[in-house]
JSON list of C-alpha atoms in Angstrom, two decimals:
[
{"chain": "C", "resi": 1, "resn": "UNK", "atom": "CA", "xyz": [-23.58, 0.87, -0.10]},
{"chain": "C", "resi": 2, "resn": "UNK", "atom": "CA", "xyz": [-20.15, 1.64, -1.61]},
{"chain": "C", "resi": 3, "resn": "UNK", "atom": "CA", "xyz": [-18.69, -1.52, -0.06]},
{"chain": "C", "resi": 4, "resn": "UNK", "atom": "CA", "xyz": [-21.37, -3.74, -1.57]},
{"chain": "C", "resi": 5, "resn": "UNK", "atom": "CA", "xyz": [-21.29, -2.17, -5.04]},
{"chain": "C", "resi": 6, "resn": "UNK", "atom": "CA", "xyz": [-18.82, -3.65, -7.49]},
{"chain": "C", "resi": 7, "resn": "UNK", "atom": "CA", "xyz": [-16.66, -1.27, -9.51]},
{"chain": "C", "resi": 8, "resn": "UNK", "atom": "CA", "xyz": [-16.79, -1.23, -13.27]},
{"chain": "C", "resi": 9, "resn": "UNK", "atom": "CA", "xyz": [-20.24, -2.84, -13.60]},
{"chain": "C", "resi": 10, "resn": "UNK", "atom": "CA", "xyz": [-18.82, -6.17, -12.42]},
{"chain": "C", "resi": 11, "resn": "UNK", "atom": "CA", "xyz": [-16.39, -6.34, -15.33]},
{"chain": "C", "resi": 12, "resn": "UNK", "atom": "CA", "xyz": [-13.60, -7.68, -13.15]},
{"chain": "C", "resi": 13, "resn": "UNK", "atom": "CA", "xyz": [-12.53, -11.23, -12.47]},
{"chain": "C", "resi": 14, "resn": "UNK", "atom": "CA", "xyz": [-13.11, -10.71, -8.74]},
{"chain": "C", "resi": 15, "resn": "UNK", "atom": "CA", "xyz": [-15.57, -8.62, -6.74]},
{"chain": "C", "resi": 16, "resn": "UNK", "atom": "CA", "xyz": [-13.88, -5.26, -6.16]},
{"chain": "C", "resi": 17, "resn": "UNK", "atom": "CA", "xyz": [-15.89, -2.60, -4.36]},
{"chain": "C", "resi": 18, "resn": "UNK", "atom": "CA", "xyz": [-16.19, 1.11, -4.94]},
{"chain": "C", "resi": 19, "resn": "UNK", "atom": "CA", "xyz": [-15.31, 1.58, -1.25]},
{"chain": "C", "resi": 20, "resn": "UNK", "atom": "CA", "xyz": [-11.96, -0.17, -1.76]},
{"chain": "C", "resi": 21, "resn": "UNK", "atom": "CA", "xyz": [-11.27, 1.86, -4.91]},
{"chain": "C", "resi": 22, "resn": "UNK", "atom": "CA", "xyz": [-12.02, 5.16, -3.16]},
{"chain": "C", "resi": 23, "resn": "UNK", "atom": "CA", "xyz": [-10.01, 4.11, -0.10]},
{"chain": "C", "resi": 24, "resn": "UNK", "atom": "CA", "xyz": [-6.97, 3.35, -2.28]},
{"chain": "C", "resi": 25, "resn": "UNK", "atom": "CA", "xyz": [-7.28, 6.63, -4.18]},
{"chain": "C", "resi": 26, "resn": "UNK", "atom": "CA", "xyz": [-7.37, 8.44, -0.83]},
{"chain": "C", "resi": 27, "resn": "UNK", "atom": "CA", "xyz": [-4.10, 6.77, 0.12]},
{"chain": "C", "resi": 28, "resn": "UNK", "atom": "CA", "xyz": [-2.17, 7.91, -2.97]},
{"chain": "C", "resi": 29, "resn": "UNK", "atom": "CA", "xyz": [-3.20, 11.56, -3.20]},
{"chain": "C", "resi": 30, "resn": "UNK", "atom": "CA", "xyz": [-1.61, 14.41, -1.21]},
{"chain": "C", "resi": 31, "resn": "UNK", "atom": "CA", "xyz": [-3.01, 14.53, 2.35]},
{"chain": "C", "resi": 32, "resn": "UNK", "atom": "CA", "xyz": [-5.02, 17.70, 1.67]},
{"chain": "C", "resi": 33, "resn": "UNK", "atom": "CA", "xyz": [-6.95, 15.88, -1.08]},
{"chain": "C", "resi": 34, "resn": "UNK", "atom": "CA", "xyz": [-7.47, 12.56, 0.73]},
{"chain": "C", "resi": 35, "resn": "UNK", "atom": "CA", "xyz": [-11.00, 13.28, 1.98]},
{"chain": "C", "resi": 36, "resn": "UNK", "atom": "CA", "xyz": [-12.14, 14.45, -1.45]},
{"chain": "C", "resi": 37, "resn": "UNK", "atom": "CA", "xyz": [-10.69, 11.24, -2.93]},
{"chain": "C", "resi": 38, "resn": "UNK", "atom": "CA", "xyz": [-12.37, 9.04, -0.35]},
{"chain": "C", "resi": 39, "resn": "UNK", "atom": "CA", "xyz": [-15.75, 10.68, -0.92]},
{"chain": "C", "resi": 40, "resn": "UNK", "atom": "CA", "xyz": [-15.47, 10.89, -4.71]},
{"chain": "C", "resi": 41, "resn": "UNK", "atom": "CA", "xyz": [-18.36, 8.48, -5.22]},
{"chain": "C", "resi": 42, "resn": "UNK", "atom": "CA", "xyz": [-20.35, 9.49, -2.13]},
{"chain": "C", "resi": 43, "resn": "UNK", "atom": "CA", "xyz": [-22.60, 11.95, -3.98]},
{"chain": "C", "resi": 44, "resn": "UNK", "atom": "CA", "xyz": [-23.83, 9.22, -6.34]},
{"chain": "C", "resi": 45, "resn": "UNK", "atom": "CA", "xyz": [-24.49, 6.88, -3.42]},
{"chain": "C", "resi": 46, "resn": "UNK", "atom": "CA", "xyz": [-26.34, 9.59, -1.50]},
{"chain": "C", "resi": 47, "resn": "UNK", "atom": "CA", "xyz": [-28.45, 10.41, -4.55]},
{"chain": "C", "resi": 48, "resn": "UNK", "atom": "CA", "xyz": [-29.56, 6.77, -4.63]},
{"chain": "C", "resi": 49, "resn": "UNK", "atom": "CA", "xyz": [-30.15, 6.56, -0.88]},
{"chain": "C", "resi": 50, "resn": "UNK", "atom": "CA", "xyz": [-31.82, 9.96, -0.42]},
{"chain": "C", "resi": 51, "resn": "UNK", "atom": "CA", "xyz": [-33.34, 10.88, -3.80]},
{"chain": "C", "resi": 52, "resn": "UNK", "atom": "CA", "xyz": [-35.84, 13.30, -2.22]},
{"chain": "C", "resi": 53, "resn": "UNK", "atom": "CA", "xyz": [-32.96, 15.46, -0.91]},
{"chain": "C", "resi": 54, "resn": "UNK", "atom": "CA", "xyz": [-31.46, 15.76, -4.38]},
{"chain": "C", "resi": 55, "resn": "UNK", "atom": "CA", "xyz": [-34.73, 16.33, -6.24]},
{"chain": "C", "resi": 56, "resn": "UNK", "atom": "CA", "xyz": [-35.67, 19.49, -4.32]},
{"chain": "C", "resi": 57, "resn": "UNK", "atom": "CA", "xyz": [-33.95, 22.87, -4.44]},
{"chain": "C", "resi": 58, "resn": "UNK", "atom": "CA", "xyz": [-30.64, 21.33, -3.38]},
{"chain": "C", "resi": 59, "resn": "UNK", "atom": "CA", "xyz": [-30.28, 22.95, 0.05]},
{"chain": "C", "resi": 60, "resn": "UNK", "atom": "CA", "xyz": [-30.60, 19.65, 1.92]},
{"chain": "C", "resi": 61, "resn": "UNK", "atom": "CA", "xyz": [-28.20, 17.90, -0.42]},
{"chain": "C", "resi": 62, "resn": "UNK", "atom": "CA", "xyz": [-25.67, 20.72, -0.20]},
{"chain": "C", "resi": 63, "resn": "UNK", "atom": "CA", "xyz": [-25.89, 20.67, 3.59]},
{"chain": "C", "resi": 64, "resn": "UNK", "atom": "CA", "xyz": [-25.44, 16.87, 3.80]},
{"chain": "C", "resi": 65, "resn": "UNK", "atom": "CA", "xyz": [-22.45, 16.89, 1.45]},
{"chain": "C", "resi": 66, "resn": "UNK", "atom": "CA", "xyz": [-20.84, 19.83, 3.27]},
{"chain": "C", "resi": 67, "resn": "UNK", "atom": "CA", "xyz": [-21.30, 18.11, 6.64]},
{"chain": "C", "resi": 68, "resn": "UNK", "atom": "CA", "xyz": [-19.50, 15.06, 5.27]},
{"chain": "C", "resi": 69, "resn": "UNK", "atom": "CA", "xyz": [-16.66, 17.29, 4.10]},
{"chain": "C", "resi": 70, "resn": "UNK", "atom": "CA", "xyz": [-17.26, 16.75, 0.40]},
{"chain": "C", "resi": 71, "resn": "UNK", "atom": "CA", "xyz": [-15.89, 19.59, -1.74]},
{"chain": "C", "resi": 72, "resn": "UNK", "atom": "CA", "xyz": [-17.94, 20.98, -4.61]},
{"chain": "C", "resi": 73, "resn": "UNK", "atom": "CA", "xyz": [-15.45, 19.70, -7.20]},
{"chain": "C", "resi": 74, "resn": "UNK", "atom": "CA", "xyz": [-12.71, 17.11, -7.37]},
{"chain": "C", "resi": 75, "resn": "UNK", "atom": "CA", "xyz": [-9.14, 18.38, -7.08]},
{"chain": "C", "resi": 76, "resn": "UNK", "atom": "CA", "xyz": [-6.95, 17.58, -10.09]},
{"chain": "C", "resi": 77, "resn": "UNK", "atom": "CA", "xyz": [-4.72, 15.38, -7.89]},
{"chain": "C", "resi": 78, "resn": "UNK", "atom": "CA", "xyz": [-7.75, 13.16, -7.21]},
{"chain": "C", "resi": 79, "resn": "UNK", "atom": "CA", "xyz": [-8.59, 12.92, -10.90]},
{"chain": "C", "resi": 80, "resn": "UNK", "atom": "CA", "xyz": [-4.98, 11.96, -11.72]},
{"chain": "C", "resi": 81, "resn": "UNK", "atom": "CA", "xyz": [-4.76, 9.43, -8.87]},
{"chain": "C", "resi": 82, "resn": "UNK", "atom": "CA", "xyz": [-8.04, 7.90, -10.04]},
{"chain": "C", "resi": 83, "resn": "UNK", "atom": "CA", "xyz": [-6.53, 7.35, -13.50]},
{"chain": "C", "resi": 84, "resn": "UNK", "atom": "CA", "xyz": [-3.41, 5.76, -12.01]},
{"chain": "C", "resi": 85, "resn": "UNK", "atom": "CA", "xyz": [-5.52, 3.47, -9.86]},
{"chain": "C", "resi": 86, "resn": "UNK", "atom": "CA", "xyz": [-7.77, 2.57, -12.80]},
{"chain": "C", "resi": 87, "resn": "UNK", "atom": "CA", "xyz": [-4.67, 1.59, -14.79]},
{"chain": "C", "resi": 88, "resn": "UNK", "atom": "CA", "xyz": [-3.52, -0.52, -11.83]},
{"chain": "C", "resi": 89, "resn": "UNK", "atom": "CA", "xyz": [-6.94, -2.13, -11.49]},
{"chain": "C", "resi": 90, "resn": "UNK", "atom": "CA", "xyz": [-7.03, -2.90, -15.20]},
{"chain": "C", "resi": 91, "resn": "UNK", "atom": "CA", "xyz": [-3.66, -4.62, -14.86]},
{"chain": "C", "resi": 92, "resn": "UNK", "atom": "CA", "xyz": [-4.34, -6.47, -11.59]},
{"chain": "C", "resi": 93, "resn": "UNK", "atom": "CA", "xyz": [-8.04, -7.32, -11.66]},
{"chain": "C", "resi": 94, "resn": "UNK", "atom": "CA", "xyz": [-8.46, -8.80, -15.10]},
{"chain": "C", "resi": 95, "resn": "UNK", "atom": "CA", "xyz": [-10.85, -6.17, -16.39]},
{"chain": "C", "resi": 96, "resn": "UNK", "atom": "CA", "xyz": [-12.13, -7.52, -19.65]},
{"chain": "C", "resi": 97, "resn": "UNK", "atom": "CA", "xyz": [-13.33, -4.20, -20.99]},
{"chain": "C", "resi": 98, "resn": "UNK", "atom": "CA", "xyz": [-12.69, -0.58, -20.15]},
{"chain": "C", "resi": 99, "resn": "UNK", "atom": "CA", "xyz": [-14.99, 1.97, -21.76]},
{"chain": "C", "resi": 100, "resn": "UNK", "atom": "CA", "xyz": [-12.50, 4.72, -20.93]},
{"chain": "C", "resi": 101, "resn": "UNK", "atom": "CA", "xyz": [-9.32, 3.15, -22.34]},
{"chain": "C", "resi": 102, "resn": "UNK", "atom": "CA", "xyz": [-8.11, 6.32, -24.06]},
{"chain": "C", "resi": 103, "resn": "UNK", "atom": "CA", "xyz": [-7.50, 8.27, -20.82]},
{"chain": "C", "resi": 104, "resn": "UNK", "atom": "CA", "xyz": [-5.40, 5.36, -19.54]},
{"chain": "C", "resi": 105, "resn": "UNK", "atom": "CA", "xyz": [-2.95, 5.39, -22.45]},
{"chain": "C", "resi": 106, "resn": "UNK", "atom": "CA", "xyz": [0.45, 6.29, -21.04]},
{"chain": "C", "resi": 107, "resn": "UNK", "atom": "CA", "xyz": [-0.73, 6.09, -17.41]},
{"chain": "C", "resi": 108, "resn": "UNK", "atom": "CA", "xyz": [1.62, 3.90, -15.38]},
{"chain": "C", "resi": 109, "resn": "UNK", "atom": "CA", "xyz": [0.02, 1.45, -12.96]},
{"chain": "C", "resi": 110, "resn": "UNK", "atom": "CA", "xyz": [1.19, 1.46, -9.37]},
{"chain": "C", "resi": 111, "resn": "UNK", "atom": "CA", "xyz": [3.88, -1.07, -8.45]},
{"chain": "C", "resi": 112, "resn": "UNK", "atom": "CA", "xyz": [1.62, -2.54, -5.78]},
{"chain": "C", "resi": 113, "resn": "UNK", "atom": "CA", "xyz": [-0.70, -5.46, -6.52]},
{"chain": "C", "resi": 114, "resn": "UNK", "atom": "CA", "xyz": [-4.34, -4.85, -5.66]},
{"chain": "C", "resi": 115, "resn": "UNK", "atom": "CA", "xyz": [-5.93, -7.63, -3.65]},
{"chain": "C", "resi": 116, "resn": "UNK", "atom": "CA", "xyz": [-9.74, -7.40, -3.76]},
{"chain": "C", "resi": 117, "resn": "UNK", "atom": "CA", "xyz": [-11.24, -7.34, -0.28]},
{"chain": "C", "resi": 118, "resn": "UNK", "atom": "CA", "xyz": [-14.54, -8.73, 0.96]},
{"chain": "C", "resi": 119, "resn": "UNK", "atom": "CA", "xyz": [-17.22, -6.03, 1.23]},
{"chain": "C", "resi": 120, "resn": "UNK", "atom": "CA", "xyz": [-17.18, -6.01, 5.04]},
{"chain": "C", "resi": 121, "resn": "UNK", "atom": "CA", "xyz": [-13.42, -5.43, 5.15]},
{"chain": "C", "resi": 122, "resn": "UNK", "atom": "CA", "xyz": [-13.63, -2.69, 2.51]},
{"chain": "C", "resi": 123, "resn": "UNK", "atom": "CA", "xyz": [-16.45, -1.05, 4.46]},
{"chain": "C", "resi": 124, "resn": "UNK", "atom": "CA", "xyz": [-14.39, -0.94, 7.65]},
{"chain": "C", "resi": 125, "resn": "UNK", "atom": "CA", "xyz": [-11.30, 0.40, 5.85]},
{"chain": "C", "resi": 126, "resn": "UNK", "atom": "CA", "xyz": [-13.42, 3.08, 4.23]},
{"chain": "C", "resi": 127, "resn": "UNK", "atom": "CA", "xyz": [-15.10, 4.10, 7.49]},
{"chain": "C", "resi": 128, "resn": "UNK", "atom": "CA", "xyz": [-11.84, 4.09, 9.45]},
{"chain": "C", "resi": 129, "resn": "UNK", "atom": "CA", "xyz": [-10.28, 6.30, 6.79]},
{"chain": "C", "resi": 130, "resn": "UNK", "atom": "CA", "xyz": [-13.28, 8.64, 6.87]},
{"chain": "C", "resi": 131, "resn": "UNK", "atom": "CA", "xyz": [-13.07, 9.03, 10.65]},
{"chain": "C", "resi": 132, "resn": "UNK", "atom": "CA", "xyz": [-9.35, 9.72, 10.29]},
{"chain": "C", "resi": 133, "resn": "UNK", "atom": "CA", "xyz": [-9.90, 12.44, 7.66]},
{"chain": "C", "resi": 134, "resn": "UNK", "atom": "CA", "xyz": [-13.30, 13.92, 8.47]},
{"chain": "C", "resi": 135, "resn": "UNK", "atom": "CA", "xyz": [-13.64, 17.59, 9.22]},
{"chain": "C", "resi": 136, "resn": "UNK", "atom": "CA", "xyz": [-13.55, 18.32, 12.92]},
{"chain": "C", "resi": 137, "resn": "UNK", "atom": "CA", "xyz": [-16.63, 20.15, 14.15]},
{"chain": "C", "resi": 138, "resn": "UNK", "atom": "CA", "xyz": [-16.26, 22.79, 16.78]},
{"chain": "C", "resi": 139, "resn": "UNK", "atom": "CA", "xyz": [-18.21, 22.04, 19.99]},
{"chain": "C", "resi": 140, "resn": "UNK", "atom": "CA", "xyz": [-20.41, 25.08, 19.35]},
{"chain": "C", "resi": 141, "resn": "UNK", "atom": "CA", "xyz": [-21.27, 24.05, 15.79]},
{"chain": "C", "resi": 142, "resn": "UNK", "atom": "CA", "xyz": [-24.99, 23.97, 15.24]},
{"chain": "C", "resi": 143, "resn": "UNK", "atom": "CA", "xyz": [-26.40, 20.66, 13.98]},
{"chain": "C", "resi": 144, "resn": "UNK", "atom": "CA", "xyz": [-28.96, 22.57, 11.88]},
{"chain": "C", "resi": 145, "resn": "UNK", "atom": "CA", "xyz": [-28.03, 25.17, 9.23]},
{"chain": "C", "resi": 146, "resn": "UNK", "atom": "CA", "xyz": [-29.22, 28.72, 9.78]},
{"chain": "C", "resi": 147, "resn": "UNK", "atom": "CA", "xyz": [-32.77, 29.28, 8.61]},
{"chain": "C", "resi": 148, "resn": "UNK", "atom": "CA", "xyz": [-33.54, 25.54, 8.44]},
{"chain": "C", "resi": 149, "resn": "UNK", "atom": "CA", "xyz": [-35.51, 25.34, 11.68]}
]
């Protein structure tokens, strides 16, 4: 879903996916924050895919997000890296309008040039990065949370 959804409500010259954005943010943050950066937009995607899990008391949603390794809040390094990448995207992707221009004032774009990727390529980069960063489960870890049976 993240690979086939265009960032910035399609206000770019080229298709540029949320998966590619999150992948790039995960590459520029400190290693300890990379998974949080990669999964920054995962909660929104999961809410769209599994609305019934997020409409109930929240236990199922909390469990799913925890199993993916998603922290409860975004580290400040992720928020800062997101701003830097947004400034880079604005520069490189021909964004005609940015509703959040003020936070980008004084933020330096990265020296790299972003090349938008096809959705399938972005999907594979995202998934490869997730498998590289995902939390390792112990062999004895239960697939069902306590009390959920």
